[in-house]
Amino acid sequence: MRKTSAAVLVLALGVFGIITTEMGIVGVLPRLSAELGVPPSTAGWLVGAFALVIAVTGPFTTLLASGIDRKKVLAASIAVFALSNAVYALTTQYEVMLAFRIIPAVFHPVFFSVALATAARMVVTKDGEDGEDAKAATRATTTVFAGVTVGFAFGVPLTSYLAEHLSLPAAFWFGALVNLIAFLGILRLLPSLPVGQRVSYGSQLSVLRQPRMWLTITSVVLIFAAMFSVYGYFAEYLGQVTDMDGSWVSAMLMAFGIVMILGNFAFGSLLQRNLVRTALAYPALCLLVYVLVYAIGPRFVPMVLGVLVWGAVHSGGLIVTQSWLGRDARDAPEFGNSLFISFSNLGITLGTAAGGWVLSAAGARRLPWVGAGFAVAALVVMLVRLSLDRAGRRIPQSGEVAASHAAVRAAG
């Protein structure tokens, strides 16, 4: 059991390394623009291309990897991230860096999807239906998701700090080191995880034939749009509306990320108690938070406290939506996780685009209403989705958390 716990932590470290690689570059884009000799708009493609590749390729690459030993898939994927960071540190060519942003983006959803399913699989001791196994699976996936929040809280700002106080290559060597440690940990701590009874491509794709799945996917897109339509312009809102300077904004970003770590585990605990109620409560909480952020936005001290509440609620979006989608993808959990990665990135793209339009047209003060609108839309779609269950096609409620994880048997 101790080795299993360590293996789950290694998977969380891998997720931390991936998030640091994906998002850490945001804080160093101005320096990259100067050092690579390209305009800021061109440098921005180092971020945009990464998200776009994830959204487009995620389900397909996960399907292609579905018949390969899980340990080999995880090790190979994280090795690509370690290599890519080393290339970032060494190259002075924009085209080379862009290529090595696209390559790891292809492996991003594969690692994430397989890591979540593998974490659940390793802690399930019986047949996957027992209540204790369900709770253990949720704890394991919550731990893996903690790698995301820790990445936002520490990986991203640390990348910026190293670039500012040491050098740009030092920041990327840090990313390479984290991913290398995760690679070695996977080789050392994870057992061989061959795929037993392989689920056919057709069986995995069949989850997309269900109308309820498309309603669930739509709600995931809308929730992520609600989250990132406002968070994507966090600095602009605090700077223009609350009148915080750069130091305060940096401090608020750090506080936001730290609170996210705590909130991640709080929402994981709530999901163990009741998945459906927690999922329904999430967009409602987003709506309330954005009303609060709008109301106290111009007030400095209340907004400092408001950022903490905002971060606590924001943190739940990842684990809540993954578990919510997992209910409908329980027969193909890894493919379901890849759908989650792809469509959550689509939601981020939609939200940031909508937020950017409102920012340009109406100013930062109106940003919370964009997030509130997406949150209301998500809640409506989720209620429609649940009405299908009440109409006589209800997914069994006993062991709902297990439904999103216990089907790891189908993956091997």
Tab-separated table of C-alpha atoms in Angstrom:
chain	number	residue	atom	x	y	z
A	1	MET	CA	0.000	0.000	0.000
A	2	ARG	CA	2.874	2.365	0.797
A	3	LYS	CA	4.387	1.780	-2.640
A	4	THR	CA	0.981	2.364	-4.238
A	5	SER	CA	0.651	5.700	-2.426
A	6	ALA	CA	4.127	6.690	-3.596
A	7	ALA	CA	3.203	5.733	-7.171
A	8	VAL	CA	0.113	7.937	-7.025
A	9	LEU	CA	2.279	10.820	-5.780
A	10	VAL	CA	4.672	10.268	-8.687
A	11	LEU	CA	1.732	10.549	-11.087
A	12	ALA	CA	0.753	13.802	-9.346
A	13	LEU	CA	4.354	15.008	-9.783
A	14	GLY	CA	4.098	14.178	-13.473
A	15	VAL	CA	0.924	16.241	-13.761
A	16	PHE	CA	2.698	19.069	-11.911
A	17	GLY	CA	5.538	18.903	-14.447
A	18	ILE	CA	3.110	18.940	-17.361
A	19	ILE	CA	1.177	21.947	-16.017
A	20	THR	CA	4.442	23.768	-15.324
A	21	THR	CA	5.523	23.089	-18.909
A	22	GLU	CA	2.154	24.104	-20.364
A	23	MET	CA	1.414	27.225	-18.317
A	24	GLY	CA	4.840	28.300	-17.014
A	25	ILE	CA	5.680	29.749	-20.404
A	26	VAL	CA	2.885	32.329	-19.984
A	27	GLY	CA	4.889	34.294	-17.430
A	28	VAL	CA	8.019	34.408	-19.586
A	29	LEU	CA	6.451	35.227	-22.960
A	30	PRO	CA	7.786	38.830	-23.066
A	31	ARG	CA	11.349	37.580	-22.555
A	32	LEU	CA	10.851	34.798	-25.095
A	33	SER	CA	9.531	37.303	-27.596
A	34	ALA	CA	12.674	39.398	-27.212
A	35	GLU	CA	15.160	36.513	-27.186
A	36	LEU	CA	13.586	34.675	-30.128
A	37	GLY	CA	13.236	37.889	-32.119
A	38	VAL	CA	9.500	37.574	-32.798
A	39	PRO	CA	6.606	39.951	-32.010
A	40	PRO	CA	4.484	39.223	-28.898
A	41	SER	CA	1.521	38.114	-31.031
A	42	THR	CA	3.699	35.468	-32.684
A	43	ALA	CA	5.165	34.352	-29.358
A	44	GLY	CA	1.604	33.932	-28.122
A	45	TRP	CA	1.230	30.936	-30.430
A	46	LEU	CA	3.550	29.049	-28.097
A	47	VAL	CA	0.575	29.028	-25.710
A	48	GLY	CA	-2.305	28.966	-28.177
A	49	ALA	CA	-0.919	26.164	-30.341
A	50	PHE	CA	-0.417	23.990	-27.245
A	51	ALA	CA	-4.080	24.289	-26.171
A	52	LEU	CA	-5.372	23.875	-29.717
A	53	VAL	CA	-3.415	20.654	-30.300
A	54	ILE	CA	-4.721	19.220	-27.020
A	55	ALA	CA	-8.322	20.032	-27.945
A	56	VAL	CA	-8.052	18.531	-31.436
A	57	THR	CA	-5.924	15.415	-30.869
A	58	GLY	CA	-6.752	14.310	-27.307
A	59	PRO	CA	-9.370	11.584	-27.890
A	60	PHE	CA	-7.591	10.165	-30.939
A	61	THR	CA	-4.142	9.838	-29.379
A	62	THR	CA	-5.660	8.261	-26.271
A	63	LEU	CA	-7.498	5.718	-28.423
A	64	LEU	CA	-4.285	4.858	-30.286
A	65	ALA	CA	-2.461	4.300	-26.977
A	66	SER	CA	-5.271	2.245	-25.434
A	67	GLY	CA	-3.649	-1.119	-26.207
A	68	ILE	CA	-0.182	-0.341	-24.825
A	69	ASP	CA	1.108	-1.145	-21.322
A	70	ARG	CA	0.049	1.790	-19.127
A	71	LYS	CA	3.479	2.110	-17.514
A	72	LYS	CA	5.168	2.432	-20.910
A	73	VAL	CA	2.635	5.039	-22.048
A	74	LEU	CA	3.139	7.146	-18.923
A	75	ALA	CA	6.938	6.888	-19.025
A	76	ALA	CA	7.171	7.735	-22.722
A	77	SER	CA	4.787	10.686	-22.397
A	78	ILE	CA	6.577	12.316	-19.474
A	79	ALA	CA	9.943	11.705	-21.167
A	80	VAL	CA	8.736	13.814	-24.108
A	81	PHE	CA	7.987	16.679	-21.692
A	82	ALA	CA	11.453	16.426	-20.128
A	83	LEU	CA	13.077	16.478	-23.574
A	84	SER	CA	10.926	19.404	-24.727
A	85	ASN	CA	11.945	21.543	-21.759
A	86	ALA	CA	15.587	20.794	-22.511
A	87	VAL	CA	15.028	21.983	-26.092
A	88	TYR	CA	13.406	25.201	-24.786
A	89	ALA	CA	16.513	25.827	-22.690
A	90	LEU	CA	18.912	25.266	-25.575
A	91	THR	CA	17.238	26.668	-28.690
A	92	THR	CA	17.253	30.219	-29.979
A	93	GLN	CA	14.979	29.419	-32.948
A	94	TYR	CA	11.269	30.204	-32.721
A	95	GLU	CA	10.351	27.454	-35.198
A	96	VAL	CA	12.159	24.824	-33.128
A	97	MET	CA	10.462	25.941	-29.932
A	98	LEU	CA	7.038	25.953	-31.601
A	99	ALA	CA	7.605	22.408	-32.868
A	100	PHE	CA	8.510	21.274	-29.360
A	101	ARG	CA	5.360	22.922	-28.018
A	102	ILE	CA	3.227	20.956	-30.478
A	103	ILE	CA	4.904	17.569	-29.845
A	104	PRO	CA	4.320	17.417	-26.050
A	105	ALA	CA	0.806	18.793	-26.530
A	106	VAL	CA	-0.009	15.563	-28.393
A	107	PHE	CA	1.102	13.553	-25.345
A	108	HIS	CA	-0.522	15.834	-22.746
A	109	PRO	CA	-4.031	14.292	-22.863
A	110	VAL	CA	-2.560	10.789	-23.090
A	111	PHE	CA	-0.578	11.187	-19.866
A	112	PHE	CA	-3.389	12.945	-18.047
A	113	SER	CA	-6.063	10.425	-19.091
A	114	VAL	CA	-3.966	7.356	-18.360
A	115	ALA	CA	-2.643	8.785	-15.067
A	116	LEU	CA	-6.163	9.332	-13.728
A	117	ALA	CA	-7.363	5.870	-14.705
A	118	THR	CA	-4.139	4.243	-13.479
A	119	ALA	CA	-4.291	5.971	-10.089
A	120	ALA	CA	-7.832	4.656	-9.610
A	121	ARG	CA	-6.897	1.208	-10.884
A	122	MET	CA	-3.965	0.786	-8.491
A	123	VAL	CA	-6.011	1.480	-5.351
A	124	VAL	CA	-9.029	-0.666	-6.253
A	125	THR	CA	-8.555	-3.896	-4.348
A	126	LYS	CA	-11.757	-5.787	-5.050
A	127	ASP	CA	-14.163	-5.654	-7.962
A	128	GLY	CA	-14.413	-1.885	-8.176
A	129	GLU	CA	-17.975	-1.706	-6.836
A	130	ASP	CA	-17.271	-1.617	-3.106
A	131	GLY	CA	-17.869	1.717	-1.366
A	132	GLU	CA	-14.381	1.764	0.134
A	133	ASP	CA	-12.854	1.145	-3.275
A	134	ALA	CA	-14.920	4.020	-4.653
A	135	LYS	CA	-13.614	6.366	-1.960
A	136	ALA	CA	-10.041	5.161	-2.486
A	137	ALA	CA	-10.359	5.778	-6.234
A	138	THR	CA	-11.658	9.299	-5.646
A	139	ARG	CA	-8.842	10.043	-3.186
A	140	ALA	CA	-6.297	8.810	-5.727
A	141	THR	CA	-7.654	10.924	-8.572
A	142	THR	CA	-7.966	13.922	-6.249
A	143	THR	CA	-4.268	13.508	-5.415
A	144	VAL	CA	-3.392	13.418	-9.111
A	145	PHE	CA	-5.485	16.546	-9.686
A	146	ALA	CA	-3.545	18.223	-6.868
A	147	GLY	CA	-0.621	18.238	-9.285
A	148	VAL	CA	-2.596	20.717	-11.396
A	149	THR	CA	-3.321	23.102	-8.538
A	150	VAL	CA	0.221	22.874	-7.164
A	151	GLY	CA	1.458	23.584	-10.682
A	152	PHE	CA	-0.600	26.769	-10.835
A	153	ALA	CA	0.332	27.746	-7.271
A	154	PHE	CA	4.075	27.121	-7.416
A	155	GLY	CA	5.236	25.781	-10.790
A	156	VAL	CA	4.078	28.750	-12.859
A	157	PRO	CA	5.333	31.523	-10.522
A	158	LEU	CA	8.596	29.654	-9.872
A	159	THR	CA	9.229	29.461	-13.617
A	160	SER	CA	8.783	33.233	-13.839
A	161	TYR	CA	10.990	33.788	-10.786
A	162	LEU	CA	13.850	31.683	-12.188
A	163	ALA	CA	13.643	33.448	-15.543
A	164	GLU	CA	13.735	36.849	-13.853
A	165	HIS	CA	16.457	36.212	-11.278
A	166	LEU	CA	18.646	33.594	-13.002
A	167	SER	CA	17.978	33.116	-16.700
A	168	LEU	CA	15.392	31.901	-19.162
A	169	PRO	CA	17.245	28.607	-19.721
A	170	ALA	CA	17.323	28.043	-15.944
A	171	ALA	CA	13.521	28.255	-15.856
A	172	PHE	CA	13.235	25.600	-18.554
A	173	TRP	CA	15.888	23.367	-16.982
A	174	PHE	CA	13.724	23.405	-13.853
A	175	GLY	CA	10.816	22.058	-15.912
A	176	ALA	CA	13.070	19.424	-17.454
A	177	LEU	CA	14.272	18.312	-14.010
A	178	VAL	CA	10.747	17.933	-12.605
A	179	ASN	CA	9.643	15.845	-15.565
A	180	LEU	CA	12.823	13.749	-15.423
A	181	ILE	CA	12.220	12.950	-11.738
A	182	ALA	CA	8.652	11.941	-12.555
A	183	PHE	CA	9.953	9.740	-15.389
A	184	LEU	CA	12.392	7.958	-13.078
A	185	GLY	CA	9.701	7.617	-10.411
A	186	ILE	CA	7.330	5.973	-12.886
A	187	LEU	CA	10.030	3.503	-13.930
A	188	ARG	CA	10.859	2.723	-10.297
A	189	LEU	CA	7.488	2.701	-8.555
A	190	LEU	CA	4.828	1.731	-11.058
A	191	PRO	CA	4.342	-1.966	-11.752
A	192	SER	CA	3.943	-3.210	-15.286
A	193	LEU	CA	0.329	-2.480	-16.230
A	194	PRO	CA	-0.462	-4.402	-19.413
A	195	VAL	CA	-3.884	-4.037	-20.968
A	196	GLY	CA	-5.849	-7.185	-20.238
A	197	GLN	CA	-9.071	-7.447	-22.202
A	198	ARG	CA	-8.617	-4.591	-24.632
A	199	VAL	CA	-11.689	-2.498	-25.285
A	200	SER	CA	-12.180	-2.038	-29.022
A	201	TYR	CA	-12.093	1.384	-30.610
A	202	GLY	CA	-15.751	0.959	-31.519
A	203	SER	CA	-16.734	0.198	-27.935
A	204	GLN	CA	-14.889	3.247	-26.666
A	205	LEU	CA	-16.359	5.508	-29.328
A	206	SER	CA	-19.836	4.167	-28.571
A	207	VAL	CA	-20.041	6.421	-25.514
A	208	LEU	CA	-20.421	9.310	-27.955
A	209	ARG	CA	-23.646	7.839	-29.330
A	210	GLN	CA	-25.491	8.706	-26.139
A	211	PRO	CA	-27.346	12.050	-26.125
A	212	ARG	CA	-26.695	12.348	-22.407
A	213	MET	CA	-22.940	12.229	-23.030
A	214	TRP	CA	-23.141	15.223	-25.351
A	215	LEU	CA	-25.148	17.136	-22.760
A	216	THR	CA	-22.490	16.287	-20.189
A	217	ILE	CA	-19.707	17.371	-22.549
A	218	THR	CA	-21.545	20.644	-23.209
A	219	SER	CA	-21.794	21.315	-19.484
A	220	VAL	CA	-18.045	20.675	-19.092
A	221	VAL	CA	-17.291	23.175	-21.870
A	222	LEU	CA	-19.588	25.765	-20.261
A	223	ILE	CA	-18.134	25.299	-16.772
A	224	PHE	CA	-14.583	25.777	-18.023
A	225	ALA	CA	-15.731	28.787	-20.019
A	226	ALA	CA	-17.247	30.160	-16.803
A	227	MET	CA	-14.000	29.577	-14.932
A	228	PHE	CA	-11.538	31.001	-17.458
A	229	SER	CA	-13.585	33.848	-18.925
A	230	VAL	CA	-12.773	35.674	-15.684
A	231	TYR	CA	-9.649	33.928	-14.347
A	232	GLY	CA	-7.958	34.391	-17.740
A	233	TYR	CA	-8.027	38.146	-17.055
A	234	PHE	CA	-7.270	37.943	-13.340
A	235	ALA	CA	-4.446	40.503	-13.505
A	236	GLU	CA	-6.471	42.924	-15.633
A	237	TYR	CA	-9.426	42.804	-13.261
A	238	LEU	CA	-7.387	43.348	-10.101
A	239	GLY	CA	-5.264	46.006	-11.778
A	240	GLN	CA	-8.010	48.013	-13.469
A	241	VAL	CA	-10.937	47.498	-11.088
A	242	THR	CA	-9.299	46.980	-7.679
A	243	ASP	CA	-6.303	49.203	-8.508
A	244	MET	CA	-3.705	46.684	-7.325
A	245	ASP	CA	-0.112	47.123	-8.467
A	246	GLY	CA	2.006	44.353	-9.947
A	247	SER	CA	3.349	43.164	-6.587
A	248	TRP	CA	-0.147	42.802	-5.167
A	249	VAL	CA	-1.377	40.999	-8.263
A	250	SER	CA	1.529	38.533	-7.991
A	251	ALA	CA	0.739	37.968	-4.320
A	252	MET	CA	-2.928	37.395	-5.148
A	253	LEU	CA	-2.014	34.892	-7.837
A	254	MET	CA	0.074	32.964	-5.319
A	255	ALA	CA	-2.696	33.096	-2.693
A	256	PHE	CA	-5.234	32.007	-5.292
A	257	GLY	CA	-3.129	28.979	-6.171
A	258	ILE	CA	-2.502	27.974	-2.554
A	259	VAL	CA	-6.206	28.122	-1.747
A	260	MET	CA	-6.834	26.024	-4.870
A	261	ILE	CA	-4.757	23.212	-3.360
A	262	LEU	CA	-6.955	23.130	-0.257
A	263	GLY	CA	-10.149	23.513	-2.272
A	264	ASN	CA	-9.210	20.610	-4.526
A	265	PHE	CA	-9.238	18.187	-1.600
A	266	ALA	CA	-12.387	19.761	-0.113
A	267	PHE	CA	-14.303	19.169	-3.331
A	268	GLY	CA	-12.874	15.661	-3.551
A	269	SER	CA	-14.349	14.940	-0.126
A	270	LEU	CA	-17.725	16.336	-1.179
A	271	LEU	CA	-17.711	14.169	-4.299
A	272	GLN	CA	-17.222	11.081	-2.148
A	273	ARG	CA	-20.410	11.952	-0.292
A	274	ASN	CA	-22.619	12.801	-3.265
A	275	LEU	CA	-21.381	13.279	-6.810
A	276	VAL	CA	-24.561	14.650	-8.371
A	277	ARG	CA	-25.333	17.233	-5.697
A	278	THR	CA	-21.735	18.442	-5.674
A	279	ALA	CA	-21.698	18.715	-9.466
A	280	LEU	CA	-24.972	20.675	-9.513
A	281	ALA	CA	-23.768	22.933	-6.723
A	282	TYR	CA	-20.597	23.868	-8.575
A	283	PRO	CA	-22.007	26.211	-11.278
A	284	ALA	CA	-24.288	27.734	-8.626
A	285	LEU	CA	-21.231	28.468	-6.480
A	286	CYS	CA	-19.480	29.988	-9.508
A	287	LEU	CA	-22.457	32.269	-10.045
A	288	LEU	CA	-22.396	33.413	-6.413
A	289	VAL	CA	-18.643	34.011	-6.502
A	290	TYR	CA	-18.879	36.179	-9.601
A	291	VAL	CA	-21.694	38.222	-8.076
A	292	LEU	CA	-19.423	38.697	-5.042
A	293	VAL	CA	-16.388	39.594	-7.175
A	294	TYR	CA	-18.430	42.165	-9.086
A	295	ALA	CA	-19.851	43.682	-5.889
A	296	ILE	CA	-16.553	44.058	-4.041
A	297	GLY	CA	-14.283	44.561	-7.059
A	298	PRO	CA	-13.488	48.259	-6.421
A	299	ARG	CA	-12.817	47.656	-2.692
A	300	PHE	CA	-9.225	46.707	-1.941
A	301	VAL	CA	-9.435	44.834	1.374
A	302	PRO	CA	-12.708	42.984	0.658
A	303	MET	CA	-11.284	41.931	-2.702
A	304	VAL	CA	-8.204	40.454	-1.047
A	305	LEU	CA	-10.532	38.209	0.943
A	306	GLY	CA	-12.726	37.677	-2.098
A	307	VAL	CA	-9.782	36.283	-4.051
A	308	LEU	CA	-9.452	33.540	-1.433
A	309	VAL	CA	-13.114	32.576	-1.811
A	310	TRP	CA	-12.785	32.746	-5.583
A	311	GLY	CA	-9.753	30.441	-5.551
A	312	ALA	CA	-11.466	27.916	-3.277
A	313	VAL	CA	-14.437	27.626	-5.646
A	314	HIS	CA	-12.341	27.755	-8.819
A	315	SER	CA	-10.307	24.768	-7.622
A	316	GLY	CA	-13.307	22.433	-7.769
A	317	GLY	CA	-13.872	22.813	-11.484
A	318	LEU	CA	-11.311	20.181	-12.487
A	319	ILE	CA	-12.227	17.284	-10.213
A	320	VAL	CA	-15.982	18.022	-10.313
A	321	THR	CA	-16.254	18.096	-14.097
A	322	GLN	CA	-13.991	15.067	-14.546
A	323	SER	CA	-16.141	13.046	-12.148
A	324	TRP	CA	-19.341	14.364	-13.736
A	325	LEU	CA	-18.227	13.301	-17.222
A	326	GLY	CA	-16.925	10.018	-15.814
A	327	ARG	CA	-20.482	8.939	-14.954
A	328	ASP	CA	-21.300	8.665	-18.644
A	329	ALA	CA	-17.916	7.285	-19.727
A	330	ARG	CA	-17.645	4.546	-17.130
A	331	ASP	CA	-17.305	1.854	-19.825
A	332	ALA	CA	-14.317	3.634	-21.402
A	333	PRO	CA	-12.671	5.617	-18.567
A	334	GLU	CA	-9.438	6.581	-20.328
A	335	PHE	CA	-11.260	7.687	-23.474
A	336	GLY	CA	-13.655	9.596	-21.223
A	337	ASN	CA	-10.734	11.318	-19.534
A	338	SER	CA	-9.352	12.290	-22.943
A	339	LEU	CA	-12.731	13.785	-23.854
A	340	PHE	CA	-12.551	15.722	-20.602
A	341	ILE	CA	-9.097	17.098	-21.440
A	342	SER	CA	-10.063	18.066	-24.988
A	343	PHE	CA	-13.393	19.690	-24.225
A	344	SER	CA	-12.149	21.439	-21.097
A	345	ASN	CA	-9.501	23.063	-23.299
A	346	LEU	CA	-12.259	24.001	-25.738
A	347	GLY	CA	-14.074	25.609	-22.811
A	348	ILE	CA	-10.944	27.537	-21.870
A	349	THR	CA	-10.643	28.789	-25.451
A	350	LEU	CA	-14.319	29.798	-25.562
A	351	GLY	CA	-14.179	31.490	-22.158
A	352	THR	CA	-11.010	33.474	-22.790
A	353	ALA	CA	-12.318	34.580	-26.192
A	354	ALA	CA	-15.620	35.763	-24.704
A	355	GLY	CA	-13.843	37.419	-21.782
A	356	GLY	CA	-11.415	39.139	-24.124
A	357	TRP	CA	-14.254	40.492	-26.255
A	358	VAL	CA	-16.061	41.909	-23.202
A	359	LEU	CA	-12.802	43.315	-21.845
A	360	SER	CA	-12.246	45.209	-25.099
A	361	ALA	CA	-15.857	46.273	-25.587
A	362	ALA	CA	-17.046	47.029	-22.055
A	363	GLY	CA	-14.012	47.024	-19.778
A	364	ALA	CA	-12.740	44.775	-16.997
A	365	ARG	CA	-15.547	45.772	-14.621
A	366	ARG	CA	-18.038	43.657	-16.615
A	367	LEU	CA	-15.932	40.479	-16.722
A	368	PRO	CA	-17.674	38.692	-13.797
A	369	TRP	CA	-20.972	38.797	-15.685
A	370	VAL	CA	-19.433	36.764	-18.512
A	371	GLY	CA	-18.486	34.022	-16.068
A	372	ALA	CA	-21.894	34.260	-14.405
A	373	GLY	CA	-23.640	33.819	-17.757
A	374	PHE	CA	-21.650	30.703	-18.601
A	375	ALA	CA	-22.303	29.304	-15.096
A	376	VAL	CA	-26.076	29.717	-15.492
A	377	ALA	CA	-25.945	28.059	-18.922
A	378	ALA	CA	-23.962	25.139	-17.463
A	379	LEU	CA	-26.469	24.658	-14.645
A	380	VAL	CA	-29.376	24.584	-17.119
A	381	VAL	CA	-27.653	21.973	-19.298
A	382	MET	CA	-26.845	19.829	-16.246
A	383	LEU	CA	-30.463	19.913	-15.113
A	384	VAL	CA	-31.592	18.875	-18.593
A	385	ARG	CA	-29.023	16.080	-18.485
A	386	LEU	CA	-30.390	14.797	-15.180
A	387	SER	CA	-33.953	14.964	-16.497
A	388	LEU	CA	-33.025	12.101	-18.838
A	389	ASP	CA	-32.327	9.964	-15.777
A	390	ARG	CA	-35.581	10.930	-14.141
A	391	ALA	CA	-37.400	10.082	-17.358
A	392	GLY	CA	-36.558	6.433	-16.834
A	393	ARG	CA	-32.986	6.047	-18.066
A	394	ARG	CA	-31.347	6.716	-14.736
A	395	ILE	CA	-27.730	5.747	-14.080
A	396	PRO	CA	-27.581	3.791	-10.792
A	397	GLN	CA	-26.767	6.137	-7.952
A	398	SER	CA	-25.098	3.628	-5.638
A	399	GLY	CA	-21.359	3.934	-5.928
A	400	GLU	CA	-21.553	6.889	-8.314
A	401	VAL	CA	-18.005	7.869	-7.634
A	402	ALA	CA	-17.037	4.314	-8.453
A	403	ALA	CA	-18.884	4.666	-11.761
A	404	SER	CA	-16.377	7.294	-12.847
A	405	HIS	CA	-13.367	5.221	-11.797
A	406	ALA	CA	-14.196	1.589	-11.194
A	407	ALA	CA	-14.542	0.806	-14.874
A	408	VAL	CA	-10.766	0.730	-14.966
A	409	ARG	CA	-11.361	-2.965	-15.348
A	410	ALA	CA	-12.413	-2.199	-18.908
A	411	ALA	CA	-9.018	-0.621	-19.440
A	412	GLY	CA	-7.174	-3.647	-18.218
